[in-house]
């Protein structure tokens, strides 16, 4: 499957906000966004006024890059969100938050979504006791995501858990750090998503 292979820090600079794509580095002074708060490229320091379409496009790109999904995947989430009851933009973000790779990251088992996606693919986690290796798997309320017994000495998981509290665990996830478990106590709400995303602009873009 196609994936972006360029510098992650350039994506943060392009969207003019921290996307937290490089784990612990994003929380330190070494973060490139802190040193270069302007878009990458020869004309990055120039402030160009975007059209309405351009503003909508940037919001979509921002959300895609935060959660690490491709255009085709993102559109499927939008179409699914459009077909269920609720505010489409909020339901869209809820689907993205419920992805297993995002839950692994948000629970503190990985320092970035990219790392979480790799860990899920390498079968380090179970959901309700069953092996799941699909990053896009959508968790439900009451499910328990657990690190497999043989993976509990994995250096990256241990290191990430040690700094998880400092990054913050969302209220819809209950982390049992000692037993390497995370329970989904409820579905995420819009107030649980702190990213500066204007989902209404994404809905406007796809509704044209």
Coordinates of N, CA and C in Angstrom, one line a residue:
X1 N 0.8 -1.2 0.0 CA 0.0 0.0 0.0 C 0.9 1.2 0.0
X2 N 0.5 2.3 -0.7 CA 1.2 3.5 -0.8 C 1.3 4.2 0.5
X3 N 2.4 4.8 0.8 CA 2.6 5.5 2.1 C 3.5 6.7 1.8
X4 N 3.3 7.8 2.6 CA 4.2 8.9 2.5 C 5.6 8.5 3.1
X5 N 6.6 8.8 2.3 CA 8.0 8.4 2.8 C 8.9 9.6 3.0
X6 N 8.4 10.8 2.9 CA 9.2 12.0 3.1 C 9.4 12.3 4.5
X7 N 9.9 13.5 4.8 CA 10.1 14.0 6.1 C 8.8 14.4 6.8
X8 N 8.6 13.7 8.0 CA 7.3 14.0 8.7 C 7.2 15.4 9.2
X9 N 8.3 16.0 9.6 CA 8.3 17.4 10.1 C 7.8 18.4 9.0
X10 N 8.0 18.1 7.8 CA 7.6 19.0 6.7 C 6.0 19.0 6.6
X11 N 5.4 17.9 7.0 CA 4.0 17.8 7.0 C 3.4 18.8 8.1
X12 N 4.0 18.8 9.2 CA 3.6 19.7 10.3 C 3.7 21.2 9.9
X13 N 4.8 21.4 9.2 CA 5.1 22.8 8.8 C 4.1 23.2 7.6
X14 N 3.8 22.2 6.8 CA 2.8 22.5 5.7 C 1.4 22.8 6.3
X15 N 1.0 22.1 7.3 CA -0.3 22.3 7.9 C -0.3 23.4 9.0
X16 N 0.9 23.9 9.3 CA 1.1 25.0 10.3 C 0.5 24.6 11.7
X17 N 0.8 23.4 12.1 CA 0.5 22.9 13.4 C 1.2 21.6 13.7
X18 N 1.4 21.3 14.9 CA 2.0 20.0 15.3 C 1.1 18.9 15.1
X19 N 1.5 17.9 14.3 CA 0.7 16.7 14.0 C 1.1 15.5 14.9
X20 N 2.2 15.7 15.6 CA 2.8 14.7 16.5 C 3.0 13.3 15.8
X21 N 3.8 13.4 14.7 CA 4.1 12.3 13.9 C 5.3 11.6 14.2
X22 N 6.2 12.2 15.1 CA 7.5 11.6 15.4 C 7.7 11.2 16.9
X23 N 6.6 11.0 17.5 CA 6.6 10.5 18.9 C 7.2 11.5 19.9
X24 N 8.1 11.1 20.7 CA 8.7 11.9 21.8 C 9.4 13.1 21.3
X25 N 10.0 13.1 20.1 CA 10.7 14.2 19.5 C 9.8 15.4 19.4
X26 N 8.5 15.2 19.2 CA 7.5 16.3 19.0 C 7.3 17.1 20.3
X27 N 7.7 16.5 21.4 CA 7.5 17.1 22.7 C 8.7 17.8 23.2
X28 N 9.8 17.8 22.4 CA 11.1 18.3 22.8 C 11.5 19.5 21.9
X29 N 12.6 20.2 22.4 CA 13.0 21.4 21.6 C 13.6 21.0 20.3
X30 N 13.9 19.7 20.0 CA 14.4 19.3 18.7 C 13.3 19.3 17.6
X31 N 12.1 19.5 18.0 CA 11.0 19.5 17.0 C 11.2 20.6 16.0
X32 N 11.2 20.1 14.7 CA 11.5 21.1 13.6 C 10.5 22.2 13.5
X33 N 9.2 21.9 13.9 CA 8.2 22.9 13.8 C 8.4 24.0 14.7
X34 N 9.0 23.8 15.9 CA 9.4 24.8 16.8 C 10.5 25.7 16.3
X35 N 11.3 25.2 15.5 CA 12.5 25.9 14.9 C 12.1 26.6 13.6
X36 N 11.2 26.0 12.9 CA 10.8 26.6 11.5 C 9.3 26.6 11.4
X37 N 8.7 27.6 11.9 CA 7.3 27.7 11.9 C 6.8 28.4 10.6
X38 N 7.2 27.8 9.5 CA 6.7 28.3 8.2 C 6.7 27.1 7.3
X39 N 6.0 27.2 6.2 CA 5.8 26.1 5.3 C 7.2 25.7 4.6
X40 N 7.4 24.4 4.3 CA 8.6 24.0 3.6 C 8.6 24.5 2.2
X41 N 9.8 24.5 1.6 CA 9.9 24.9 0.2 C 10.5 26.3 0.0
X42 N 10.8 26.7 -1.2 CA 11.5 27.9 -1.5 C 10.6 29.1 -1.1
X43 N 9.3 29.0 -1.3 CA 8.4 30.1 -1.0 C 7.7 29.9 0.3
X44 N 8.2 29.1 1.2 CA 7.5 28.8 2.4 C 7.2 29.9 3.4
X45 N 8.0 30.9 3.3 CA 7.8 32.1 4.2 C 6.8 33.1 3.7
X46 N 6.4 32.9 2.5 CA 5.4 33.8 1.9 C 4.0 33.4 2.4
X47 N 3.2 34.4 2.7 CA 1.9 34.2 3.2 C 0.9 34.4 2.1
X48 N 0.4 33.3 1.5 CA -0.6 33.3 0.4 C -2.0 33.1 1.0
X49 N -2.9 33.9 0.5 CA -4.3 33.8 0.9 C -4.9 32.7 0.1
X50 N -5.5 31.7 0.9 CA -6.1 30.6 0.2 C -7.6 30.8 -0.2
X51 N -8.0 30.2 -1.2 CA -9.4 30.3 -1.7 C -10.2 29.4 -0.7
X52 N -11.5 29.5 -0.8 CA -12.4 28.7 0.1 C -12.1 27.2 -0.1
X53 N -11.9 26.8 -1.4 CA -11.5 25.4 -1.7 C -10.2 25.0 -1.0
X54 N -9.2 26.0 -1.1 CA -7.9 25.7 -0.5 C -8.0 25.5 1.0
X55 N -8.8 26.3 1.7 CA -9.0 26.2 3.1 C -9.6 24.8 3.4
X56 N -10.6 24.4 2.7 CA -11.3 23.1 2.9 C -10.3 22.0 2.7
X57 N -9.5 22.1 1.6 CA -8.5 21.1 1.3 C -7.5 20.9 2.4
X58 N -7.0 22.0 2.9 CA -6.0 22.0 4.0 C -6.6 21.3 5.2
X59 N -7.8 21.5 5.5 CA -8.4 20.8 6.7 C -8.5 19.3 6.5
X60 N -8.8 18.9 5.3 CA -8.9 17.5 4.9 C -7.5 16.9 5.0
X61 N -6.5 17.5 4.4 CA -5.1 17.0 4.5 C -4.6 16.9 5.9
X62 N -5.0 17.9 6.7 CA -4.5 17.9 8.1 C -5.1 16.7 8.8
X63 N -6.4 16.4 8.7 CA -7.0 15.2 9.4 C -6.4 13.9 8.8
X64 N -6.2 13.8 7.5 CA -5.6 12.6 6.9 C -4.2 12.4 7.5
X65 N -3.4 13.4 7.6 CA -2.0 13.3 8.1 C -1.9 13.0 9.5
X66 N -2.8 13.5 10.3 CA -2.8 13.3 11.8 C -3.0 11.8 12.0
X67 N -4.0 11.2 11.3 CA -4.4 9.8 11.5 C -3.7 8.8 10.6
X68 N -2.9 9.4 9.6 CA -2.1 8.5 8.8 C -2.9 7.6 7.8
X69 N -4.0 8.2 7.2 CA -4.8 7.4 6.3 C -4.7 7.9 4.9
X70 N -4.9 7.1 3.9 CA -4.8 7.5 2.5 C -6.2 8.1 2.1
X71 N -6.1 8.8 0.9 CA -7.3 9.4 0.4 C -8.5 8.5 0.3
X72 N -8.3 7.3 -0.3 CA -9.4 6.4 -0.5 C -10.0 5.9 0.8
X73 N -9.1 5.7 1.8 CA -9.6 5.3 3.1 C -10.4 6.4 3.8
X74 N -9.9 7.6 3.6 CA -10.5 8.8 4.3 C -11.9 9.0 3.7
X75 N -12.0 8.9 2.3 CA -13.3 9.0 1.7 C -14.3 8.0 2.1
X76 N -13.8 6.7 2.3 CA -14.7 5.7 2.8 C -15.2 6.0 4.2
X77 N -14.4 6.5 5.0 CA -14.8 6.9 6.4 C -15.9 8.0 6.3
X78 N -15.7 9.0 5.3 CA -16.6 10.1 5.2 C -18.0 9.5 4.7
X79 N -17.9 8.6 3.7 CA -19.2 8.0 3.2 C -19.9 7.2 4.2
X80 N -19.2 6.5 5.1 CA -19.8 5.8 6.2 C -20.4 6.7 7.2
X81 N -19.6 7.8 7.5 CA -20.1 8.8 8.5 C -21.4 9.5 8.0
X82 N -21.5 9.6 6.6 CA -22.7 10.3 6.0 C -23.9 9.4 6.1
X83 N -23.7 8.1 6.2 CA -24.8 7.2 6.2 C -25.4 6.8 7.5
X84 N -24.8 7.3 8.6 CA -25.3 7.0 9.9 C -25.8 8.2 10.6
X85 N -26.6 8.0 11.7 CA -27.2 9.1 12.4 C -26.1 9.9 13.1
X86 N -26.3 11.2 13.1 CA -25.4 12.1 13.9 C -24.8 13.2 13.0
X87 N -24.0 14.0 13.5 CA -23.3 15.1 12.8 C -22.2 14.5 12.0
X88 N -22.2 14.6 10.7 CA -21.3 13.9 9.8 C -19.8 14.1 10.2
X89 N -19.5 15.4 10.4 CA -18.1 15.7 10.7 C -17.6 15.1 12.0
X90 N -18.4 15.1 13.0 CA -18.1 14.5 14.3 C -18.0 13.0 14.2
X91 N -18.9 12.4 13.5 CA -18.9 11.0 13.3 C -17.7 10.5 12.6
X92 N -17.3 11.3 11.6 CA -16.0 11.0 10.8 C -14.8 11.0 11.7
X93 N -14.7 12.0 12.6 CA -13.6 12.0 13.5 C -13.7 10.9 14.5
X94 N -14.9 10.5 14.9 CA -15.1 9.4 15.8 C -14.6 8.1 15.2
X95 N -14.9 7.9 13.9 CA -14.4 6.7 13.3 C -12.8 6.7 13.3
X96 N -12.2 7.8 13.0 CA -10.8 7.9 12.9 C -10.2 7.6 14.3
X97 N -10.8 8.1 15.4 CA -10.3 7.9 16.7 C -10.5 6.4 17.1
X98 N -11.4 5.8 16.6 CA -11.7 4.4 17.0 C -10.8 3.4 16.3
X99 N -10.0 3.8 15.3 CA -9.1 2.9 14.7 C -8.1 2.3 15.7
X100 N -7.8 1.0 15.6 CA -7.0 0.3 16.6 C -5.6 0.9 16.7
X101 N -5.0 1.3 15.6 CA -3.7 2.0 15.7 C -3.7 3.3 16.5
X102 N -4.8 4.0 16.3 CA -5.0 5.2 17.1 C -5.2 4.9 18.6
X103 N -6.0 3.9 18.9 CA -6.2 3.5 20.3 C -4.9 3.1 20.9
X104 N -4.1 2.3 20.2 CA -2.8 1.9 20.8 C -1.9 3.1 21.1
X105 N -2.0 4.1 20.2 CA -1.2 5.3 20.4 C -1.8 6.1 21.6
X106 N -3.1 6.3 21.6 CA -3.7 7.1 22.6 C -3.6 6.5 24.0
X107 N -3.6 5.2 24.0 CA -3.5 4.5 25.3 C -2.1 4.5 25.9
X108 N -1.1 4.9 25.0 CA 0.3 5.0 25.5 C 1.2 3.9 25.2
X109 N 0.7 2.9 24.4 CA 1.5 1.7 24.1 C 2.5 2.0 23.0
X110 N 2.4 3.1 22.2 CA 3.3 3.6 21.2 C 3.4 5.1 21.3
X111 N 4.6 5.6 20.8 CA 4.8 7.0 20.9 C 4.3 7.8 19.7
X112 N 3.8 7.1 18.6 CA 3.3 7.8 17.5 C 2.3 6.8 16.8
X113 N 1.4 7.3 16.0 CA 0.5 6.5 15.3 C 1.2 5.6 14.3
X114 N 2.2 6.1 13.7 CA 3.0 5.3 12.7 C 3.6 4.1 13.4
X115 N 4.2 4.3 14.6 CA 4.8 3.2 15.4 C 3.7 2.2 15.8
X116 N 2.5 2.8 16.2 CA 1.4 1.9 16.6 C 0.9 1.1 15.5
X117 N 0.8 1.6 14.3 CA 0.4 0.9 13.1 C 1.3 -0.3 12.9
X118 N 2.6 -0.1 13.0 CA 3.6 -1.1 12.8 C 3.5 -2.2 13.8
X119 N 3.3 -1.8 15.1 CA 3.1 -2.8 16.2 C 1.9 -3.7 16.0
X120 N 0.8 -3.0 15.6 CA -0.5 -3.8 15.3 C -0.2 -4.8 14.2
X121 N 0.4 -4.4 13.1 CA 0.7 -5.3 12.0 C 1.6 -6.5 12.4
X122 N 2.4 -6.2 13.4 CA 3.3 -7.3 13.9 C 2.7 -8.1 15.0
X123 N 1.4 -7.9 15.2 CA 0.6 -8.8 16.1 C 1.1 -8.7 17.5
X124 N 1.3 -7.5 18.0 CA 1.7 -7.4 19.4 C 0.5 -7.2 20.3
X125 N -0.7 -7.1 19.8 CA -1.9 -6.8 20.6 C -3.1 -7.7 20.3
X126 N -3.9 -7.8 21.3 CA -5.2 -8.6 21.2 C -6.3 -7.7 21.5
X127 N -7.5 -8.0 21.0 CA -8.7 -7.2 21.3 C -9.7 -8.2 21.9
X128 N -10.1 -8.0 23.1 CA -11.0 -9.0 23.8 C -10.4 -10.4 23.8
X129 N -9.0 -10.5 23.9 CA -8.4 -11.8 23.9 C -8.1 -12.4 22.6
X130 N -8.5 -11.8 21.5 CA -8.3 -12.3 20.1 C -7.3 -11.5 19.4
X131 N -6.4 -12.2 18.7 CA -5.3 -11.5 17.9 C -6.0 -10.6 16.8
X132 N -5.5 -9.4 16.7 CA -6.0 -8.5 15.7 C -4.7 -7.8 15.1
X133 N -4.5 -7.9 13.8 CA -3.4 -7.3 13.1 C -3.8 -6.3 12.1
X134 N -5.0 -5.8 12.2 CA -5.5 -4.8 11.2 C -5.6 -3.4 11.8
X135 N -4.7 -2.5 11.5 CA -4.7 -1.2 12.1 C -6.0 -0.4 12.0
X136 N -6.8 -0.7 10.9 CA -8.0 0.1 10.7 C -9.2 -0.6 11.5
X137 N -9.0 -1.6 12.2 CA -10.0 -2.3 13.0 C -10.7 -1.2 13.9
X138 N -12.0 -1.1 13.9 CA -12.7 -0.1 14.8 C -13.1 -0.7 16.1
X139 N -12.6 -0.2 17.2 CA -13.0 -0.7 18.5 C -14.4 -0.2 18.9
X140 N -15.0 -0.9 19.8 CA -16.3 -0.5 20.3 C -16.2 -0.4 21.9
X141 N -17.2 0.3 22.4 CA -17.3 0.4 23.9 C -17.3 -0.9 24.6
X142 N -16.5 -1.0 25.6 CA -16.4 -2.3 26.4 C -15.3 -3.2 25.9
X143 N -14.7 -2.9 24.8 CA -13.6 -3.8 24.3 C -12.3 -3.5 25.1
X144 N -11.5 -4.5 25.2 CA -10.2 -4.4 25.9 C -9.0 -4.7 25.0
X145 N -8.2 -3.7 24.8 CA -7.0 -3.9 24.0 C -5.8 -4.2 24.9
X146 N -5.1 -5.3 24.6 CA -4.1 -5.8 25.5 C -2.8 -6.1 24.8
X147 N -1.7 -5.9 25.4 CA -0.4 -6.3 24.9 C -0.2 -7.8 25.1
X148 N 0.1 -8.5 24.1 CA 0.3 -9.9 24.2 C 1.4 -10.3 25.2
X149 N 1.2 -11.3 25.9 CA 2.1 -11.7 27.0 C 3.6 -11.7 26.5
X150 N 3.9 -12.3 25.4 CA 5.3 -12.3 24.9 C 5.8 -11.0 24.5
X151 N 5.0 -10.0 24.3 CA 5.4 -8.7 23.8 C 5.6 -7.6 25.0
X152 N 5.3 -8.0 26.2 CA 5.3 -7.1 27.3 C 6.7 -6.6 27.7
X153 N 7.7 -7.3 27.2 CA 9.1 -6.8 27.4 C 9.6 -6.1 26.3
X154 N 8.8 -5.7 25.3 CA 9.2 -5.0 24.1 C 9.6 -3.6 24.6
X155 N 10.9 -3.2 24.2 CA 11.5 -2.0 24.7 C 10.7 -0.7 24.4
X156 N 10.2 -0.7 23.1 CA 9.4 0.5 22.7 C 8.1 0.7 23.4
X157 N 7.5 -0.4 23.7 CA 6.2 -0.4 24.5 C 6.4 0.1 25.9
X158 N 7.5 -0.4 26.5 CA 7.8 0.0 27.9 C 8.2 1.4 27.9
X159 N 9.0 1.9 27.0 CA 9.5 3.3 27.0 C 8.3 4.2 26.8
X160 N 7.4 3.8 25.9 CA 6.2 4.7 25.6 C 5.3 4.8 26.8
X161 N 5.1 3.6 27.5 CA 4.2 3.6 28.6 C 4.8 4.5 29.8
X162 N 6.1 4.6 29.9 CA 6.7 5.4 30.9 C 6.4 6.9 30.7
X163 N 6.2 7.3 29.5 CA 5.9 8.7 29.2 C 4.4 9.0 28.8
X164 N 3.6 7.9 28.9 CA 2.2 8.0 28.4 C 1.4 9.1 29.3
X165 N 1.6 9.0 30.6 CA 0.8 9.9 31.4 C 1.1 11.4 31.1
X166 N 2.4 11.7 30.8 CA 2.8 13.0 30.5 C 2.1 13.5 29.2
X167 N 1.9 12.6 28.2 CA 1.3 12.9 27.0 C -0.2 13.1 27.2
X168 N -0.8 12.3 28.2 CA -2.2 12.4 28.4 C -3.0 11.2 27.8
X169 N -3.8 10.6 28.7 CA -4.7 9.5 28.2 C -6.1 10.0 28.2
X170 N -6.8 9.9 27.0 CA -8.1 10.4 26.9 C -9.1 9.7 27.9
X171 N -10.1 10.4 28.2 CA -11.1 9.9 29.2 C -11.8 8.7 28.8
X172 N -12.0 8.5 27.5 CA -12.7 7.4 27.0 C -11.9 6.1 27.0
X173 N -10.7 6.2 27.4 CA -9.8 5.0 27.5 C -9.3 4.9 28.9
X174 N -9.5 3.7 29.5 CA -8.9 3.4 30.9 C -7.7 2.5 30.8
X175 N -6.6 3.1 31.1 CA -5.3 2.3 31.0 C -4.9 1.6 32.3
X176 N -4.7 0.3 32.2 CA -4.2 -0.5 33.3 C -2.7 -0.7 32.9
X177 N -1.8 0.2 33.3 CA -0.4 0.2 32.9 C 0.3 -1.1 33.4
X178 N 0.0 -1.5 34.6 CA 0.6 -2.6 35.2 C 0.3 -3.9 34.5
X179 N -0.9 -4.0 34.0 CA -1.3 -5.3 33.3 C -1.3 -5.1 31.8
X180 N -0.8 -4.0 31.3 CA -0.7 -3.8 29.8 C -2.0 -3.9 29.1
X181 N -3.1 -3.3 29.8 CA -4.4 -3.3 29.2 C -5.0 -1.9 29.1
X182 N -5.9 -1.8 28.1 CA -6.6 -0.5 27.9 C -8.0 -0.8 27.6
X183 N -8.9 -0.4 28.4 CA -10.4 -0.6 28.2 C -11.1 0.6 27.5
X184 N -11.9 0.3 26.5 CA -12.7 1.4 25.9 C -13.9 1.5 26.7
X185 N -14.0 2.5 27.6 CA -15.1 2.7 28.5 C -16.3 3.4 27.9
X186 N -16.1 4.0 26.8 CA -17.1 4.7 26.0 C -16.6 5.1 24.7
X187 N -17.4 5.4 23.7 CA -16.9 5.9 22.4 C -16.4 7.3 22.6
X188 N -15.4 7.7 21.8 CA -14.9 9.1 21.9 C -16.0 10.1 21.4
X189 N -15.9 11.3 22.1 CA -16.8 12.4 21.7 C -16.0 13.5 21.1
X190 N -16.6 14.5 20.5 CA -15.9 15.6 19.9 C -15.0 16.3 20.9
X191 N -15.4 16.4 22.1 CA -14.6 17.2 23.1 C -13.4 16.4 23.5
X192 N -13.3 15.1 23.2 CA -12.1 14.3 23.5 C -11.0 14.5 22.5
X193 N -11.3 15.1 21.4 CA -10.4 15.3 20.3 C -9.9 16.8 20.3
X194 N -8.7 16.9 20.8 CA -8.1 18.3 21.0 C -7.5 18.9 19.8
X195 N -7.4 18.2 18.7 CA -6.7 18.7 17.5 C -7.6 19.8 16.9
X196 N -6.9 20.8 16.4 CA -7.6 22.0 15.8 C -8.0 21.6 14.4
X197 N -9.1 20.9 14.3 CA -9.6 20.4 13.0 C -11.1 21.0 12.9
X198 N -11.3 21.7 11.8 CA -12.6 22.2 11.5 C -13.3 21.2 10.6
X199 N -13.9 20.2 11.2 CA -14.5 19.1 10.4 C -15.6 19.5 9.5
X200 N -16.3 20.6 9.8 CA -17.4 21.1 8.9 C -16.8 21.5 7.5
X201 N -15.6 22.0 7.5 CA -15.0 22.3 6.2 C -14.7 21.1 5.3
X202 N -14.4 20.0 6.0 CA -14.2 18.7 5.3 C -15.5 18.2 4.7
X203 N -16.5 18.4 5.5 CA -17.9 18.0 5.0 C -18.3 18.8 3.8
X204 N -18.0 20.1 3.9 CA -18.3 21.0 2.7 C -17.5 20.6 1.5
X205 N -16.2 20.2 1.7 CA -15.4 19.8 0.5 C -15.9 18.6 -0.2
X206 N -16.3 17.6 0.6 CA -16.8 16.3 0.0 C -18.2 16.4 -0.5
X207 N -18.9 17.4 0.0 CA -20.4 17.6 -0.4 C -20.6 18.3 -1.7
X208 N -19.5 18.8 -2.3 CA -19.6 19.6 -3.5 C -20.0 18.7 -4.7

